[in-house]
Coordinates of C-alpha atoms in Angstrom, one line a residue:
X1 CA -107.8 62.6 4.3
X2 CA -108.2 60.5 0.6
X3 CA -109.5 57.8 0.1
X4 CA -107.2 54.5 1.7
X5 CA -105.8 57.3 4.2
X6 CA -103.9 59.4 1.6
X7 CA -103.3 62.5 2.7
X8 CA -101.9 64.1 -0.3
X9 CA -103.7 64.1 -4.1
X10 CA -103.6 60.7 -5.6
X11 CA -100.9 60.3 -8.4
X12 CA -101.8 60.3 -11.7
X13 CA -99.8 59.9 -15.2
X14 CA -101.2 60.3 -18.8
X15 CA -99.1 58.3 -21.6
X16 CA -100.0 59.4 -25.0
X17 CA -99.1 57.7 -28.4
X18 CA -98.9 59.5 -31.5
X19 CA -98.9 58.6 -35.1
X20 CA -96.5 59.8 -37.7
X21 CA -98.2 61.3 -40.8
X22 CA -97.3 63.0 -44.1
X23 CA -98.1 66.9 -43.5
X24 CA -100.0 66.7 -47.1
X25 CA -101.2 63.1 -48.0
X26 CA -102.2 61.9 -44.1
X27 CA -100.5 58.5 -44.7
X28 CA -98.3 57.1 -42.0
X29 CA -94.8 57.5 -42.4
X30 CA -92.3 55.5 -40.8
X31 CA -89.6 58.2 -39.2
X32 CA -89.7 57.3 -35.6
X33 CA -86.7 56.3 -35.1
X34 CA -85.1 59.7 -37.2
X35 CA -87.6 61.7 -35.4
X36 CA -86.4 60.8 -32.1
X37 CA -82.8 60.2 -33.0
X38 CA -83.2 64.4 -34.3
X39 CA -82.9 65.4 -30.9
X40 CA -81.8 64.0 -27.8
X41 CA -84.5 65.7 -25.7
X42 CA -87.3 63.5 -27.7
X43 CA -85.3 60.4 -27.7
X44 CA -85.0 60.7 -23.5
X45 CA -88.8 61.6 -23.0
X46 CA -90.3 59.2 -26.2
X47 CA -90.0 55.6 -27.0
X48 CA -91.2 53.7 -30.1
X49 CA -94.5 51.8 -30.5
X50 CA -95.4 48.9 -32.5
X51 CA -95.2 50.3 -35.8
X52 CA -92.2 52.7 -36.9
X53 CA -94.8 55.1 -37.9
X54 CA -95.5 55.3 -34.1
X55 CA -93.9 57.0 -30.6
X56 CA -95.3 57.3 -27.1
X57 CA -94.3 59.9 -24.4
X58 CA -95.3 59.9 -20.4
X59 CA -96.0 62.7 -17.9
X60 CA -94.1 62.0 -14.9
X61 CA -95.8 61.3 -11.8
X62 CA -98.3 64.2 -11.3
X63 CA -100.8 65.1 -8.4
X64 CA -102.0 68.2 -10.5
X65 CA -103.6 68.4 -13.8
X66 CA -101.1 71.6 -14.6
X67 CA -98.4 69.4 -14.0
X68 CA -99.6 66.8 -16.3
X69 CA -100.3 69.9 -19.1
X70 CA -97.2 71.4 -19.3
X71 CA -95.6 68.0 -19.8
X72 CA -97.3 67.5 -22.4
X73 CA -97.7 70.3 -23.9
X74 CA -93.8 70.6 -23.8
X75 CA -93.6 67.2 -25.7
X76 CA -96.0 68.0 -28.2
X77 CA -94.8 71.1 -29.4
X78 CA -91.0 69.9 -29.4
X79 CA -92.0 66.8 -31.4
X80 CA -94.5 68.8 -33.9
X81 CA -91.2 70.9 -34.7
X82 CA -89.2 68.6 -35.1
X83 CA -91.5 66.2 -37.3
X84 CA -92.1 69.4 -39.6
X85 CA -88.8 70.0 -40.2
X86 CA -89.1 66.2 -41.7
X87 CA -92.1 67.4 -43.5
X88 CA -94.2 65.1 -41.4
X89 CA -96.8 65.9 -38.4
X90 CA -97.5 64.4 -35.1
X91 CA -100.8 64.0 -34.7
X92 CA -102.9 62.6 -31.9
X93 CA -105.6 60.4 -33.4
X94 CA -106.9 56.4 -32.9
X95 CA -106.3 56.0 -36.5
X96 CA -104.4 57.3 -39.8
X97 CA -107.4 58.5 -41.9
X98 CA -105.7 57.1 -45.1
X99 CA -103.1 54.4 -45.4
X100 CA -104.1 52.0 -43.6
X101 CA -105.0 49.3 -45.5
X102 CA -101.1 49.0 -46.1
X103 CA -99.3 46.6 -43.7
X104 CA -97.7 48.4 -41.0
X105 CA -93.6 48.2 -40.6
X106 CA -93.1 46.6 -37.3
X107 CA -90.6 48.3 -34.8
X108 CA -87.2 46.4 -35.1
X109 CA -87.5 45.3 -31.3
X110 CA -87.3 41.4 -30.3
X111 CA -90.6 41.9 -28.5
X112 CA -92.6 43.4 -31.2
X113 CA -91.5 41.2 -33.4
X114 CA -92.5 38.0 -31.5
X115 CA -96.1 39.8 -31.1
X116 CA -96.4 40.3 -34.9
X117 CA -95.0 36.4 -35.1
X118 CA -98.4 35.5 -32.6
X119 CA -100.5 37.8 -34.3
X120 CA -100.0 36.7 -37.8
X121 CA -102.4 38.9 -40.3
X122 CA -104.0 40.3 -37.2
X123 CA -100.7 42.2 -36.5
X124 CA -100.8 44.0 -40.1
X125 CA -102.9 47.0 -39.7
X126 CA -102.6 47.4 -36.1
X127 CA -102.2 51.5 -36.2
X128 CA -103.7 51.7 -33.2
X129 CA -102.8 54.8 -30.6
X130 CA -104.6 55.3 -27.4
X131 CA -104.1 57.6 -24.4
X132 CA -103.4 55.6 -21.2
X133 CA -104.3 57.0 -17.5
X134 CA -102.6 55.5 -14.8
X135 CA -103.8 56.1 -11.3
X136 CA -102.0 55.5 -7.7
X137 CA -103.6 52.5 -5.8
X138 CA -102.2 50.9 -2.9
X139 CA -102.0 47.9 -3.5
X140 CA -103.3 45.2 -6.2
X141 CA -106.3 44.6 -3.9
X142 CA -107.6 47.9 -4.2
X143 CA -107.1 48.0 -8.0
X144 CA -108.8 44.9 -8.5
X145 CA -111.8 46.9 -6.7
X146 CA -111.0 50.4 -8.8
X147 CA -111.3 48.1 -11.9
X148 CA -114.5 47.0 -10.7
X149 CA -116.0 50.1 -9.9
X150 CA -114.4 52.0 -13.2
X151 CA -116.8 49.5 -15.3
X152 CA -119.9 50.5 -15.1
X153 CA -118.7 53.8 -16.2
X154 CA -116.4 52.6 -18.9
X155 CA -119.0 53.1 -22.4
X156 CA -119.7 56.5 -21.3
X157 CA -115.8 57.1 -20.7
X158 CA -115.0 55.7 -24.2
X159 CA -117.7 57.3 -26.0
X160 CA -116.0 60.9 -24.4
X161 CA -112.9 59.8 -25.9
X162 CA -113.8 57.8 -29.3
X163 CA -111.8 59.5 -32.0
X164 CA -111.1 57.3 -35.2
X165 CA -114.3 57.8 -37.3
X166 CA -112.2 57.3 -40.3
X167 CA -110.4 54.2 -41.9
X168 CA -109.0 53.9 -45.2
X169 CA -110.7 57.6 -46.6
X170 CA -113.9 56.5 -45.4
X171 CA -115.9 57.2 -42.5
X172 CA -116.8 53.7 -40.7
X173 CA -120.0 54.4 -39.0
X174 CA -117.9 54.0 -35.8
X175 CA -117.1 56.8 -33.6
X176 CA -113.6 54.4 -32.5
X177 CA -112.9 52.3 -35.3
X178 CA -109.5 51.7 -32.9
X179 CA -111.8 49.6 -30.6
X180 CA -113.2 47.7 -33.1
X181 CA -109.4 46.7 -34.4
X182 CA -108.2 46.4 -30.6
X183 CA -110.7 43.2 -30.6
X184 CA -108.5 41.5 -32.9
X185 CA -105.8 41.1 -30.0
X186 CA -105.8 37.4 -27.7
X187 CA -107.6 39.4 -24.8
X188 CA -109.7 42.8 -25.5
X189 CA -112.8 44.6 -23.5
X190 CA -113.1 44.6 -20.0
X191 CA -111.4 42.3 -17.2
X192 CA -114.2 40.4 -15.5
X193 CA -114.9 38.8 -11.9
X194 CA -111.3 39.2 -10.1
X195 CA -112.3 40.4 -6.4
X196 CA -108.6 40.1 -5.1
X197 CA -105.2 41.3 -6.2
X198 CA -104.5 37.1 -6.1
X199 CA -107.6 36.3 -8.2
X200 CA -106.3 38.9 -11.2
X201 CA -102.5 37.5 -10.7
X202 CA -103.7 34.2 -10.7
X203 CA -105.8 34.2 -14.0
X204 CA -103.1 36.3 -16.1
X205 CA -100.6 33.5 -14.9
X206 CA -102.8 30.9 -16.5
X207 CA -102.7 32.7 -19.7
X208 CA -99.4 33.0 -19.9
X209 CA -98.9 29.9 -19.2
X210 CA -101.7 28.7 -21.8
X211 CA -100.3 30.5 -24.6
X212 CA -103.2 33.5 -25.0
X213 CA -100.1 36.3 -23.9
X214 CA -96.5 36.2 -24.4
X215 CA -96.4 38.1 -21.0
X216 CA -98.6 40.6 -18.6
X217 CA -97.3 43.4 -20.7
X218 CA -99.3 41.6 -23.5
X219 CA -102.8 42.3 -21.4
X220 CA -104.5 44.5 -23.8
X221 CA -107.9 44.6 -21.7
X222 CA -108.9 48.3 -21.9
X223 CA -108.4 48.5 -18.0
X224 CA -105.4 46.2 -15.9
X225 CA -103.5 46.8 -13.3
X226 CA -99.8 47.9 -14.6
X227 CA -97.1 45.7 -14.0
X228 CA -94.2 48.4 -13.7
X229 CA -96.1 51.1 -11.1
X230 CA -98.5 50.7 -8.5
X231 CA -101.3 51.8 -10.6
X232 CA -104.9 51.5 -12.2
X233 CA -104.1 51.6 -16.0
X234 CA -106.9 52.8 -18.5
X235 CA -106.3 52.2 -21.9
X236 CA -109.9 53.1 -23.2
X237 CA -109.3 55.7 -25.1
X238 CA -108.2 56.6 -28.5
X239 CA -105.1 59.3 -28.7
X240 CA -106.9 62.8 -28.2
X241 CA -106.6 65.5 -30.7
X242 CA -106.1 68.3 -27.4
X243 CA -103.4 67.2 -24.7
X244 CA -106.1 69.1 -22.1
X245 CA -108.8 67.0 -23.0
X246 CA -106.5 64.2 -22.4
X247 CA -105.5 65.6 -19.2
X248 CA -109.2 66.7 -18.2
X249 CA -110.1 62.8 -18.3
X250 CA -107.3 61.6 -16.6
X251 CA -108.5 64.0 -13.7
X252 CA -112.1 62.2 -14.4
X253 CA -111.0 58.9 -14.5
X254 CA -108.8 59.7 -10.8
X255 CA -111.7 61.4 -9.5
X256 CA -113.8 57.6 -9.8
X257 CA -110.8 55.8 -8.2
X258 CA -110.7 57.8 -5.8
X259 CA -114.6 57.5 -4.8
X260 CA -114.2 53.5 -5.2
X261 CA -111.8 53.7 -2.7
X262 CA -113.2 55.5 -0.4
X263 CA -116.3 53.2 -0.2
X264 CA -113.6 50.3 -0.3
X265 CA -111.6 51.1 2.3
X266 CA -114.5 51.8 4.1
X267 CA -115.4 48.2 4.2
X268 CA -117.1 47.7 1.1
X269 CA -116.8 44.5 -0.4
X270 CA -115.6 44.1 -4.2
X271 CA -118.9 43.9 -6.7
X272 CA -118.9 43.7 -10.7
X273 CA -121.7 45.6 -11.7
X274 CA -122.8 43.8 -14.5
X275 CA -121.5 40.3 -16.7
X276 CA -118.8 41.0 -18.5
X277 CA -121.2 40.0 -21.7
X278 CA -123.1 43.0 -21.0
X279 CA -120.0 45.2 -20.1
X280 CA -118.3 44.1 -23.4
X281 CA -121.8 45.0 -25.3
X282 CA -122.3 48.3 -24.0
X283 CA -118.7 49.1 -25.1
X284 CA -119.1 48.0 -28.8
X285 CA -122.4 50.0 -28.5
X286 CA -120.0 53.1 -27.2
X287 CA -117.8 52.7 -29.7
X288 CA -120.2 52.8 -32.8
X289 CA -122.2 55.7 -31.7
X290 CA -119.8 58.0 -29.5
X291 CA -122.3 60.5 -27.8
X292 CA -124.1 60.6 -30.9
X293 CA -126.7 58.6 -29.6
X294 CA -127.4 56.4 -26.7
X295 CA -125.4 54.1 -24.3
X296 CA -125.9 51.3 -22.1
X297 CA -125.1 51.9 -18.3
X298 CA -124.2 48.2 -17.6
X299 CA -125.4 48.0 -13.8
X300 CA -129.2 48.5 -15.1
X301 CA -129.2 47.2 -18.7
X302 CA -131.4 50.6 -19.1
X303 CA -130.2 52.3 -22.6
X304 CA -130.2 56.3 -22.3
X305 CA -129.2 58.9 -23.7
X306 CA -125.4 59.7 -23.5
X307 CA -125.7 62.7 -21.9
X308 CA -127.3 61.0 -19.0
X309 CA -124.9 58.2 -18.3
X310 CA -122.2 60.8 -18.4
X311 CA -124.1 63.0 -15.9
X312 CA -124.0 59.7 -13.6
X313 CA -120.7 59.4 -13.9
X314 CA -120.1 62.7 -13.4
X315 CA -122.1 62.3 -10.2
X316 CA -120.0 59.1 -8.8
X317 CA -117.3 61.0 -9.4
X318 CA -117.9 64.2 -7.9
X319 CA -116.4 63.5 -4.0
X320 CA -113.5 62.6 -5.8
X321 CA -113.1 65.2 -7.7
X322 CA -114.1 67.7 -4.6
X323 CA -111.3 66.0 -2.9
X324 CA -108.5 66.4 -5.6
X325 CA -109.9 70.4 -6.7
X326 CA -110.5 69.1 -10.0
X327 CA -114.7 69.7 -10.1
X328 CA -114.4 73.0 -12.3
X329 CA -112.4 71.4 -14.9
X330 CA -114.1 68.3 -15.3
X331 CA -117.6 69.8 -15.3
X332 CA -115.7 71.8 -17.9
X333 CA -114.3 69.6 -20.3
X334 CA -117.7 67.3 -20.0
X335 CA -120.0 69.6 -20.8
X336 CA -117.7 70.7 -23.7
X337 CA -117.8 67.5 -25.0
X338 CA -121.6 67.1 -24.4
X339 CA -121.9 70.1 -26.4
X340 CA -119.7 69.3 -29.3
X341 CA -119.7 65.2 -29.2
X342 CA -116.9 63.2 -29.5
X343 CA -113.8 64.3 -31.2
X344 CA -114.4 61.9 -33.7
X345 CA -117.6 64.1 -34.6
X346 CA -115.2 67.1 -34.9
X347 CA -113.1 64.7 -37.4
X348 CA -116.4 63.9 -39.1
X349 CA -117.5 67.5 -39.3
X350 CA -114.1 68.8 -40.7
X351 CA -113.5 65.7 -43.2
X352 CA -117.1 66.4 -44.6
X353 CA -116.4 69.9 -45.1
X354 CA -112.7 70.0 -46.3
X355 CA -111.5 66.2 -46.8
X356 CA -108.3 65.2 -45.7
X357 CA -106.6 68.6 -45.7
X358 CA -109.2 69.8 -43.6
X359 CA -108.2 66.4 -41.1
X360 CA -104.8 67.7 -41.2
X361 CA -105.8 71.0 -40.7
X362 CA -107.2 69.5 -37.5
X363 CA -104.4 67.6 -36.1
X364 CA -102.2 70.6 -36.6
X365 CA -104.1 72.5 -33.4

């Protein structure tokens, strides 16, 4: 039996944004809206994001990590045809490489535009595109405690996924440069303290009602529990140049729920691992250095190298992953990225080597 007396897998659901760029020049371009409107197929399975130069999909509800692959694969390659017939690529990335030091064209949606109103200049560059993980939980209780448990592993999860090296042309010394934007927003890093569904619903009514967010939808912590689905929602990482790397660390991220809730629902009480001070550190650390160099596990305050806090991780998470039949390809897709770094080294690597046609190049698969 799972964790919380599942008896099936726990569901799971990958969202993935996308940036529009020129298939030459890398700049944004904004053709969302005519690149969905091109086909009815992408207009039912996509949706717009903040800037026109921007769409999301989903994966439905899945309990297998095939499931979650052919979705997006599906999307990917239906979309990339489509965009190329526009002369334009989707490409999955944190960041445009080039172009962003012009102001984004905000989505013509009510809500967007009252966020661009509250962000002022802040709201300008805002390119940012991430790959969400939702996991089943059930109930707001036992996120809280999933939330808990998922931060002391959450530098070593976004140094996996950093991939925005480059800003403007230039490589920014940061493996995400998209984290270092996302702390422009009213809330960013990690939730801290809540130890009961109540607690979290509580405190995001009290900054609503301050003024900090229009609305929960506005919660742009890197982990929250989702308002629409009964889920764990990680936002951590950038948009991921390989849909079965994205998919390989959404089966990571659901293997540590579902060993937090195991020892949850086993009686154990809800415990933050570290301040969120030291949390929030060892996530700007993550984000400069990928798994270039070292990272912070916040429960010890040791500093190690990334290889090692990942092999931790990889050790929480293994009964969940046991449980779910997802060990091979985890072990997989971590040791792949142990090997090679971060994708933002591969972005590094190629943009040394053949600038920004080498980039695109890149994104194209």
């Amino acid at each position: 039996m799972s964790a919380a007396g599942q008896t099936e897998p726990r569901s799971f659901g990958v969202e993935e944004e996308y940036l529009i760029l020129d298939r030459i020049t890398g700049e944004p371009q904004d053709r969302a809206a005519a690149l969905l409107w091109s086909d009815a197929e992408l207009e039912r399975r996509a949706d717009r994001e903040f800037f026109c130069s921007q769409i999301e999909t989903a994966t439905p509800i899945c309990t297998t990590g095939a499931e979650a692959d052919q979705s997006l694969a599906d999307f990917r390659a239906r979309a990339g045809e489509a965009a190329a017939a526009q002369g334009t690529r989707i490409v999955g990335t944190g960041l445009p490489p080039v172009g962003g030091e012009v102001a984004g064209t905000i989505t013509p949606k009510p809500r967007y535009r009252e966020i661009a109103e509250m962000l002022r200049h802040a709201a300008a560059h805002q390119y940012v595109s991430g790959t969400h993980v939702h996991v089943e939980v059930p109930d707001r209780d036992a996120g809280v405690a999933a939330i808990a448990a998922i931060s002391r592993w959450s530098p070593a999860l976004l140094a996996l996924t950093a991939n925005s090296p480059i800003w403007d042309g230039e490589p920014t010394g940061f493996a995400s440069w998209r984290h270092m934007l996302m702390l422009s927003w009213p809330l960013a890093g990690f939730p801290h303290g809540f130890t009961t569904g109540d607690e979290y619903a509580t405190g995001v009514e009290r900054l609503v009602s301050a003024g900090v967010i229009i609305d929960a939808g506005m919660l742009t912590w890197v982990a929250r529990l989702s308002e629409q689905y009964p889920t764990v929602e990680l936002r951590i990482a950038d948009a991921q140049l390989d849909h079965t790397q994205a998919v390989s660390f959404a089966l990571l991220v659901r293997g540590i729920v579902e060993r937090s809730l195991s020892e949850w629902s086993a009686g154990q009480p809800v415990t933050w691992p570290a301040r969120a001070d030291m949390i929030d550190g060892a996530l700007w650390m993550a984000a400069r250095d990928g798994l270039s160099g070292t990272l912070i596990d916040p429960a010890t305050a040791e500093t190690l190298p990334a290889r090692d806090l990942v092999r931790r991780m990889a050790a929480y998470a293994a009964p969940g992953l046991e449980r779910t039949g997802d060990t091979a390809r985890v072990t997989e897709y971590l040791e792949h990225r142990l090997a090679v770094g971060s994708p933002a080294q591969e972005q590094l690597d190629r943009f040394a080597s053949a600038g920004i046609a080498g980039l695109m190049e890149l994104y194209a698969g």
